[in-house]
C-alpha cells in the first residue's frame, strides 16, 4: 500500500466516524454575522489553521478548495460568494464528499442565506485536478500538502498554479518543522497522513512554491502546533512542529527573484520627510513599511544609520513594498 492509499483510508474512516482532533488543531470558527457552523462540521474540522481571509474574497471570486473535510471552510467561503457553483470542492475520498453533502443540508437548515448548490463538489485528485486552466481566483488547501512527498508536492502545486487565473491566490495552511526528522518518522505512512512527519522547514516550503513560478509569497501566520516526544514517537529528541498560513500569488516572477514577505518592516527616521531608494520604495518618516525579504536586504545593504529593518515576524497582513 502506498502512503497516499494509507492517507485515503485514514480519511475514509474519519468521514464515516468523525474523530475530533484526528490530526490537527482546530481551525478558527469565524464569528461572522448570520453565519452558523453546524456542530458536525466542527467535529470534522481536520485543518491546522485557516485559509479564509476576507481581503482575498471581494468581488465574488471563483473559489477552489481541495480536500473538503467536513465542509466547514467551503461553507465559510460560500459566505463571501453566495452564487450557484461559486465554490468548487475537490476530494478523492467518496465518503468525505458524501459527508460534506450531508453536512451542507444541515448548514442550509441553520443558515437562511446558504444554499447547498453554492458549492459544487467534484471527485478528483490534488495531483490531477478536474478544473480547467486559468479559471480560479482563489484556491485553497488546509493541512493536505504537507502529507505529500517531494515529487507529489511539486505536482500538487503545479496543478494549483495551472488552474489559477493570472494574479490569483493559492491560500494554504500546513505544519512546518525546522528540525531534522529521522527516516523512521519520515517513512511512517500513518504519521505522514496525520499531518506530522511530512512537515518541511519554511524555507523549503516556500522554495517549492517559487520553483513552480509563484512570484509573490506572503507568510501570514506562524503558530505552535505539535510536539513529537521520545515517549510517544520514534525520536530521540523533542521535535517542535508549527503551523503556517501562506498565500502564494500567481504574479509574474521578477527578474531578481520572488518577493517573499516574512513579516519584516522598514522604518526611516532620518532628517527628511521621506527616503526614496529610486527603486519603487518610498519610506515616509517614522512610518513602518512592510517589505519583502529581498527589499529588506537591499535597504540593509545601503549601510544607512537612519533606516531600521525589523526581524521576520512571520506575520503579514497586506500592503508593503511590492
Tab-separated table of C-alpha atoms in Angstrom:
chain	number	residue	atom	x	y	z
A	1	UNK	CA	0.000	0.000	0.000
A	2	UNK	CA	1.338	3.432	-0.935
A	3	UNK	CA	1.408	6.315	1.525
A	4	UNK	CA	-1.364	8.021	-0.478
A	5	UNK	CA	-3.583	4.938	-0.180
A	6	UNK	CA	-2.916	4.888	3.566
A	7	UNK	CA	-3.914	8.562	3.726
A	8	UNK	CA	-7.127	7.960	1.806
A	9	UNK	CA	-8.032	5.072	4.112
A	10	UNK	CA	-7.455	7.228	7.194
A	11	UNK	CA	-9.764	9.975	5.941
A	12	UNK	CA	-12.325	7.481	4.707
A	13	UNK	CA	-12.584	6.294	8.306
A	14	UNK	CA	-12.718	9.900	9.506
A	15	UNK	CA	-15.622	10.615	7.150
A	16	UNK	CA	-17.606	7.615	8.365
A	17	UNK	CA	-16.790	8.173	12.052
A	18	UNK	CA	-15.863	11.800	12.817
A	19	UNK	CA	-12.790	11.972	15.031
A	20	UNK	CA	-12.422	15.316	16.818
A	21	UNK	CA	-8.776	16.381	16.722
A	22	UNK	CA	-7.825	13.444	14.495
A	23	UNK	CA	-4.740	15.033	13.026
A	24	UNK	CA	-4.766	18.728	13.611
A	25	UNK	CA	-5.594	21.645	15.834
A	26	UNK	CA	-8.962	23.297	15.445
A	27	UNK	CA	-9.455	25.888	12.712
A	28	UNK	CA	-10.845	29.277	13.661
A	29	UNK	CA	-14.645	29.233	13.732
A	30	UNK	CA	-15.258	32.647	12.222
A	31	UNK	CA	-17.771	34.834	14.058
A	32	UNK	CA	-19.464	36.418	11.063
A	33	UNK	CA	-22.955	37.974	11.035
A	34	UNK	CA	-25.524	35.361	10.097
A	35	UNK	CA	-23.017	32.502	9.763
A	36	UNK	CA	-23.612	29.412	11.889
A	37	UNK	CA	-21.206	26.466	11.617
A	38	UNK	CA	-23.029	23.173	12.259
A	39	UNK	CA	-21.611	21.099	15.109
A	40	UNK	CA	-20.835	18.165	12.803
A	41	UNK	CA	-18.659	20.405	10.635
A	42	UNK	CA	-16.719	21.467	13.706
A	43	UNK	CA	-16.242	17.826	14.709
A	44	UNK	CA	-14.902	17.063	11.217
A	45	UNK	CA	-12.601	20.046	11.254
A	46	UNK	CA	-9.335	18.442	10.095
A	47	UNK	CA	-7.286	21.587	9.432
A	48	UNK	CA	-4.336	23.284	11.140
A	49	UNK	CA	-5.219	26.940	10.596
A	50	UNK	CA	-7.441	28.938	8.280
A	51	UNK	CA	-7.451	29.684	4.568
A	52	UNK	CA	-10.428	32.062	4.823
A	53	UNK	CA	-9.327	35.707	4.676
A	54	UNK	CA	-11.911	38.392	3.862
A	55	UNK	CA	-9.420	40.522	1.924
A	56	UNK	CA	-8.961	37.680	-0.593
A	57	UNK	CA	-12.683	37.264	-1.169
A	58	UNK	CA	-14.069	40.537	-2.526
A	59	UNK	CA	-15.930	40.824	-5.845
A	60	UNK	CA	-17.351	37.281	-5.803
A	61	UNK	CA	-14.217	35.322	-6.689
A	62	UNK	CA	-14.422	31.850	-8.167
A	63	UNK	CA	-13.005	29.606	-5.441
A	64	UNK	CA	-11.498	26.129	-5.257
A	65	UNK	CA	-10.918	24.119	-2.105
A	66	UNK	CA	-9.004	20.834	-2.302
A	67	UNK	CA	-9.522	18.210	0.415
A	68	UNK	CA	-13.054	19.076	1.545
A	69	UNK	CA	-13.048	17.650	5.079
A	70	UNK	CA	-16.451	18.172	6.693
A	71	UNK	CA	-17.174	21.200	4.505
A	72	UNK	CA	-16.568	23.925	7.098
A	73	UNK	CA	-14.217	26.079	5.041
A	74	UNK	CA	-16.353	25.544	1.953
A	75	UNK	CA	-19.290	26.979	3.906
A	76	UNK	CA	-17.149	29.904	5.078
A	77	UNK	CA	-16.007	30.604	1.518
A	78	UNK	CA	-19.624	30.499	0.337
A	79	UNK	CA	-20.467	33.254	2.810
A	80	UNK	CA	-18.419	35.645	0.650
A	81	UNK	CA	-19.784	34.462	-2.705
A	82	UNK	CA	-23.391	33.201	-2.428
A	83	UNK	CA	-23.655	32.154	-6.054
A	84	UNK	CA	-24.516	28.783	-7.544
A	85	UNK	CA	-21.257	26.913	-8.092
A	86	UNK	CA	-19.236	29.838	-6.761
A	87	UNK	CA	-17.118	27.449	-4.712
A	88	UNK	CA	-15.758	24.134	-6.017
A	89	UNK	CA	-14.679	21.436	-3.566
A	90	UNK	CA	-12.477	18.569	-4.743
A	91	UNK	CA	-11.717	15.370	-2.841
A	92	UNK	CA	-10.508	11.899	-3.802
A	93	UNK	CA	-12.412	10.142	-0.983
A	94	UNK	CA	-16.030	9.354	-1.887
A	95	UNK	CA	-17.078	9.055	1.743
A	96	UNK	CA	-15.753	12.520	2.546
A	97	UNK	CA	-17.644	14.017	-0.399
A	98	UNK	CA	-20.832	12.327	0.771
A	99	UNK	CA	-20.324	13.510	4.343
A	100	UNK	CA	-19.897	17.081	3.104
A	101	UNK	CA	-23.089	16.854	1.041
A	102	UNK	CA	-25.000	15.752	4.127
A	103	UNK	CA	-23.393	18.481	6.228
A	104	UNK	CA	-24.414	21.134	3.701
A	105	UNK	CA	-28.057	20.109	4.161
A	106	UNK	CA	-27.677	20.795	7.874
A	107	UNK	CA	-25.931	24.102	7.144
A	108	UNK	CA	-28.771	25.058	4.817
A	109	UNK	CA	-31.291	24.478	7.619
A	110	UNK	CA	-29.232	26.556	10.070
A	111	UNK	CA	-28.318	29.454	7.732
A	112	UNK	CA	-31.156	31.141	5.842
A	113	UNK	CA	-28.719	32.663	3.301
A	114	UNK	CA	-26.977	29.394	2.368
A	115	UNK	CA	-27.947	27.054	-0.463
A	116	UNK	CA	-26.204	23.722	-0.997
A	117	UNK	CA	-25.738	24.480	-4.683
A	118	UNK	CA	-23.419	27.358	-3.767
A	119	UNK	CA	-20.815	24.578	-3.509
A	120	UNK	CA	-20.066	22.181	-6.351
A	121	UNK	CA	-18.390	19.007	-5.109
A	122	UNK	CA	-16.216	17.071	-7.557
A	123	UNK	CA	-14.423	13.760	-7.237
A	124	UNK	CA	-10.791	14.391	-8.053
A	125	UNK	CA	-7.166	14.151	-7.088
A	126	UNK	CA	-4.960	17.049	-5.987
A	127	UNK	CA	-2.339	15.694	-8.393
A	128	UNK	CA	-4.731	15.884	-11.347
A	129	UNK	CA	-7.395	18.492	-10.623
A	130	UNK	CA	-10.677	18.262	-12.583
A	131	UNK	CA	-10.538	22.019	-13.208
A	132	UNK	CA	-9.858	23.977	-16.405
A	133	UNK	CA	-6.765	26.150	-16.799
A	134	UNK	CA	-6.835	29.781	-15.592
A	135	UNK	CA	-10.375	29.672	-14.179
A	136	UNK	CA	-9.930	30.103	-10.396
A	137	UNK	CA	-9.440	33.356	-8.461
A	138	UNK	CA	-8.698	31.845	-5.045
A	139	UNK	CA	-7.577	28.249	-4.479
A	140	UNK	CA	-7.051	26.793	-1.019
A	141	UNK	CA	-5.908	23.704	0.847
A	142	UNK	CA	-5.647	23.112	4.580
A	143	UNK	CA	-3.277	20.549	6.056
A	144	UNK	CA	-3.073	18.498	2.861
A	145	UNK	CA	0.102	19.430	1.001
A	146	UNK	CA	2.345	18.609	3.969
A	147	UNK	CA	1.328	14.972	3.502
A	148	UNK	CA	2.837	14.773	0.012
A	149	UNK	CA	6.349	13.571	-0.656
A	150	UNK	CA	8.623	15.771	-2.780
A	151	UNK	CA	7.575	14.849	-6.314
A	152	UNK	CA	3.883	14.673	-5.430
A	153	UNK	CA	4.102	18.034	-3.649
A	154	UNK	CA	5.623	19.586	-6.765
A	155	UNK	CA	2.821	18.111	-8.874
A	156	UNK	CA	0.098	19.349	-6.495
A	157	UNK	CA	1.489	22.892	-6.520
A	158	UNK	CA	1.811	22.819	-10.311
A	159	UNK	CA	-1.854	21.848	-10.554
A	160	UNK	CA	-2.920	24.748	-8.355
A	161	UNK	CA	-0.766	27.116	-10.405
A	162	UNK	CA	-2.326	25.786	-13.625
A	163	UNK	CA	-5.952	26.383	-12.604
A	164	UNK	CA	-5.406	29.861	-11.118
A	165	UNK	CA	-6.042	32.980	-13.158
A	166	UNK	CA	-3.137	35.445	-13.515
A	167	UNK	CA	-2.693	37.174	-10.132
A	168	UNK	CA	-4.887	34.533	-8.496
A	169	UNK	CA	-4.058	33.336	-4.991
A	170	UNK	CA	-3.257	29.952	-3.532
A	171	UNK	CA	-4.025	30.150	0.201
A	172	UNK	CA	-2.679	27.372	2.409
A	173	UNK	CA	-2.231	26.183	5.955
A	174	UNK	CA	0.276	23.429	6.726
A	175	UNK	CA	2.508	22.167	9.542
A	176	UNK	CA	6.193	23.070	9.238
A	177	UNK	CA	9.258	21.952	11.160
A	178	UNK	CA	12.749	23.440	11.296
A	179	UNK	CA	14.325	20.381	12.942
A	180	UNK	CA	15.690	17.366	11.109
A	181	UNK	CA	13.389	14.338	11.244
A	182	UNK	CA	14.780	10.822	11.140
A	183	UNK	CA	13.924	8.360	8.375
A	184	UNK	CA	11.649	6.327	10.628
A	185	UNK	CA	9.415	9.346	11.156
A	186	UNK	CA	9.581	10.446	7.530
A	187	UNK	CA	8.666	6.982	6.249
A	188	UNK	CA	5.807	6.329	8.666
A	189	UNK	CA	2.740	6.495	6.417
A	190	UNK	CA	0.289	6.994	9.277
A	191	UNK	CA	2.274	9.827	10.867
A	192	UNK	CA	2.511	11.475	7.457
A	193	UNK	CA	-1.248	11.099	6.974
A	194	UNK	CA	-1.758	12.600	10.440
A	195	UNK	CA	-0.033	15.799	9.251
A	196	UNK	CA	3.081	15.290	11.362
A	197	UNK	CA	6.079	13.646	9.737
A	198	UNK	CA	5.755	15.347	6.340
A	199	UNK	CA	6.350	18.808	7.810
A	200	UNK	CA	9.012	20.799	5.932
A	201	UNK	CA	11.194	23.744	7.008
A	202	UNK	CA	9.620	27.058	5.999
A	203	UNK	CA	12.414	27.896	3.555
A	204	UNK	CA	11.947	24.579	1.751
A	205	UNK	CA	8.161	25.019	1.752
A	206	UNK	CA	8.468	28.479	0.172
A	207	UNK	CA	11.011	27.236	-2.372
A	208	UNK	CA	8.580	24.566	-3.540
A	209	UNK	CA	6.104	27.356	-4.338
A	210	UNK	CA	8.522	29.709	-6.068
A	211	UNK	CA	10.100	26.870	-8.079
A	212	UNK	CA	6.723	26.334	-9.736
A	213	UNK	CA	6.501	30.033	-10.636
A	214	UNK	CA	4.615	31.917	-7.917
A	215	UNK	CA	6.176	35.393	-7.923
A	216	UNK	CA	4.855	36.634	-4.564
A	217	UNK	CA	4.676	34.713	-1.284
A	218	UNK	CA	3.012	36.045	1.876
A	219	UNK	CA	3.587	34.325	5.219
A	220	UNK	CA	0.527	35.388	7.149
A	221	UNK	CA	0.835	33.446	10.391
A	222	UNK	CA	3.184	31.069	12.204
A	223	UNK	CA	1.857	29.301	15.300
A	224	UNK	CA	2.747	26.468	17.697
A	225	UNK	CA	1.258	23.150	16.568
A	226	UNK	CA	2.540	19.857	17.991
A	227	UNK	CA	5.399	18.136	19.820
A	228	UNK	CA	6.813	14.748	18.850
A	229	UNK	CA	8.387	13.329	22.005
A	230	UNK	CA	10.526	10.214	22.621
A	231	UNK	CA	7.862	8.589	24.825
A	232	UNK	CA	5.248	8.500	22.087
A	233	UNK	CA	7.156	8.707	18.815
A	234	UNK	CA	10.273	7.104	17.299
A	235	UNK	CA	12.600	10.029	18.046
A	236	UNK	CA	15.473	10.605	20.473
A	237	UNK	CA	14.696	14.311	20.889
A	238	UNK	CA	11.707	16.588	21.221
A	239	UNK	CA	10.610	17.815	17.819
A	240	UNK	CA	8.648	21.070	17.691
A	241	UNK	CA	6.157	21.496	14.840
A	242	UNK	CA	4.482	24.776	13.910
A	243	UNK	CA	1.580	25.568	11.601
A	244	UNK	CA	1.982	28.229	8.949
A	245	UNK	CA	-0.549	30.154	6.876
A	246	UNK	CA	0.711	31.240	3.454
A	247	UNK	CA	-0.629	32.890	0.324
A	248	UNK	CA	1.166	32.254	-2.970
A	249	UNK	CA	0.196	34.702	-5.706
A	250	UNK	CA	0.402	33.923	-9.415
A	251	UNK	CA	2.272	37.126	-10.164
A	252	UNK	CA	4.955	37.249	-12.859
A	253	UNK	CA	8.325	36.212	-11.464
A	254	UNK	CA	10.509	39.348	-11.014
A	255	UNK	CA	13.865	39.278	-12.795
A	256	UNK	CA	15.670	39.421	-9.456
A	257	UNK	CA	13.639	36.611	-7.888
A	258	UNK	CA	10.388	36.233	-5.975
A	259	UNK	CA	9.044	38.673	-3.405
A	260	UNK	CA	8.718	36.736	-0.146
A	261	UNK	CA	7.064	38.526	2.772
A	262	UNK	CA	8.037	37.059	6.138
A	263	UNK	CA	6.794	39.971	8.220
A	264	UNK	CA	9.740	42.363	8.004
A	265	UNK	CA	9.264	46.123	8.156
A	266	UNK	CA	11.474	49.114	7.370
A	267	UNK	CA	11.337	52.375	9.337
A	268	UNK	CA	13.037	55.570	8.147
A	269	UNK	CA	13.870	58.026	10.959
A	270	UNK	CA	16.204	60.479	9.239
A	271	UNK	CA	16.100	64.255	8.777
A	272	UNK	CA	13.994	64.362	5.603
A	273	UNK	CA	10.253	63.776	5.244
A	274	UNK	CA	10.854	60.532	3.385
A	275	UNK	CA	13.506	58.292	1.882
A	276	UNK	CA	13.256	57.144	-1.756
A	277	UNK	CA	15.587	54.386	-2.921
A	278	UNK	CA	14.636	55.153	-6.553
A	279	UNK	CA	13.616	51.518	-6.991
A	280	UNK	CA	9.954	51.948	-6.160
A	281	UNK	CA	10.252	52.019	-2.363
A	282	UNK	CA	9.371	55.221	-0.519
A	283	UNK	CA	9.735	55.225	3.256
A	284	UNK	CA	7.782	58.008	4.973
A	285	UNK	CA	9.473	59.306	8.111
A	286	UNK	CA	8.592	57.225	11.187
A	287	UNK	CA	6.045	55.175	9.249
A	288	UNK	CA	6.717	51.395	9.215
A	289	UNK	CA	6.528	49.875	5.745
A	290	UNK	CA	6.115	46.144	5.243
A	291	UNK	CA	8.893	44.954	2.955
A	292	UNK	CA	9.703	41.645	1.325
A	293	UNK	CA	12.910	39.924	2.353
A	294	UNK	CA	14.566	40.932	-0.912
A	295	UNK	CA	13.856	44.640	-0.347
A	296	UNK	CA	14.866	44.366	3.310
A	297	UNK	CA	18.237	43.023	2.200
A	298	UNK	CA	18.706	45.773	-0.384
A	299	UNK	CA	17.852	48.527	2.108
A	300	UNK	CA	20.105	46.979	4.740
A	301	UNK	CA	22.997	46.841	2.293
A	302	UNK	CA	22.890	50.643	1.950
A	303	UNK	CA	24.543	50.892	5.354
A	304	UNK	CA	22.438	53.846	6.445
A	305	UNK	CA	22.145	54.766	10.115
A	306	UNK	CA	18.625	56.156	9.708
A	307	UNK	CA	16.799	53.057	8.423
A	308	UNK	CA	15.777	50.254	10.760
A	309	UNK	CA	14.923	46.804	9.389
A	310	UNK	CA	12.979	44.515	11.712
A	311	UNK	CA	13.461	40.778	12.010
A	312	UNK	CA	10.907	38.454	10.411
A	313	UNK	CA	7.724	38.285	12.476
A	314	UNK	CA	6.197	35.620	10.199
A	315	UNK	CA	3.002	37.628	10.193
A	316	UNK	CA	1.919	39.652	7.176
A	317	UNK	CA	-1.472	41.273	6.571
A	318	UNK	CA	-1.065	43.156	3.328
A	319	UNK	CA	0.409	46.365	1.983
A	320	UNK	CA	4.098	46.966	1.639
A	321	UNK	CA	6.754	47.455	-0.928
A	322	UNK	CA	5.801	45.350	-3.909
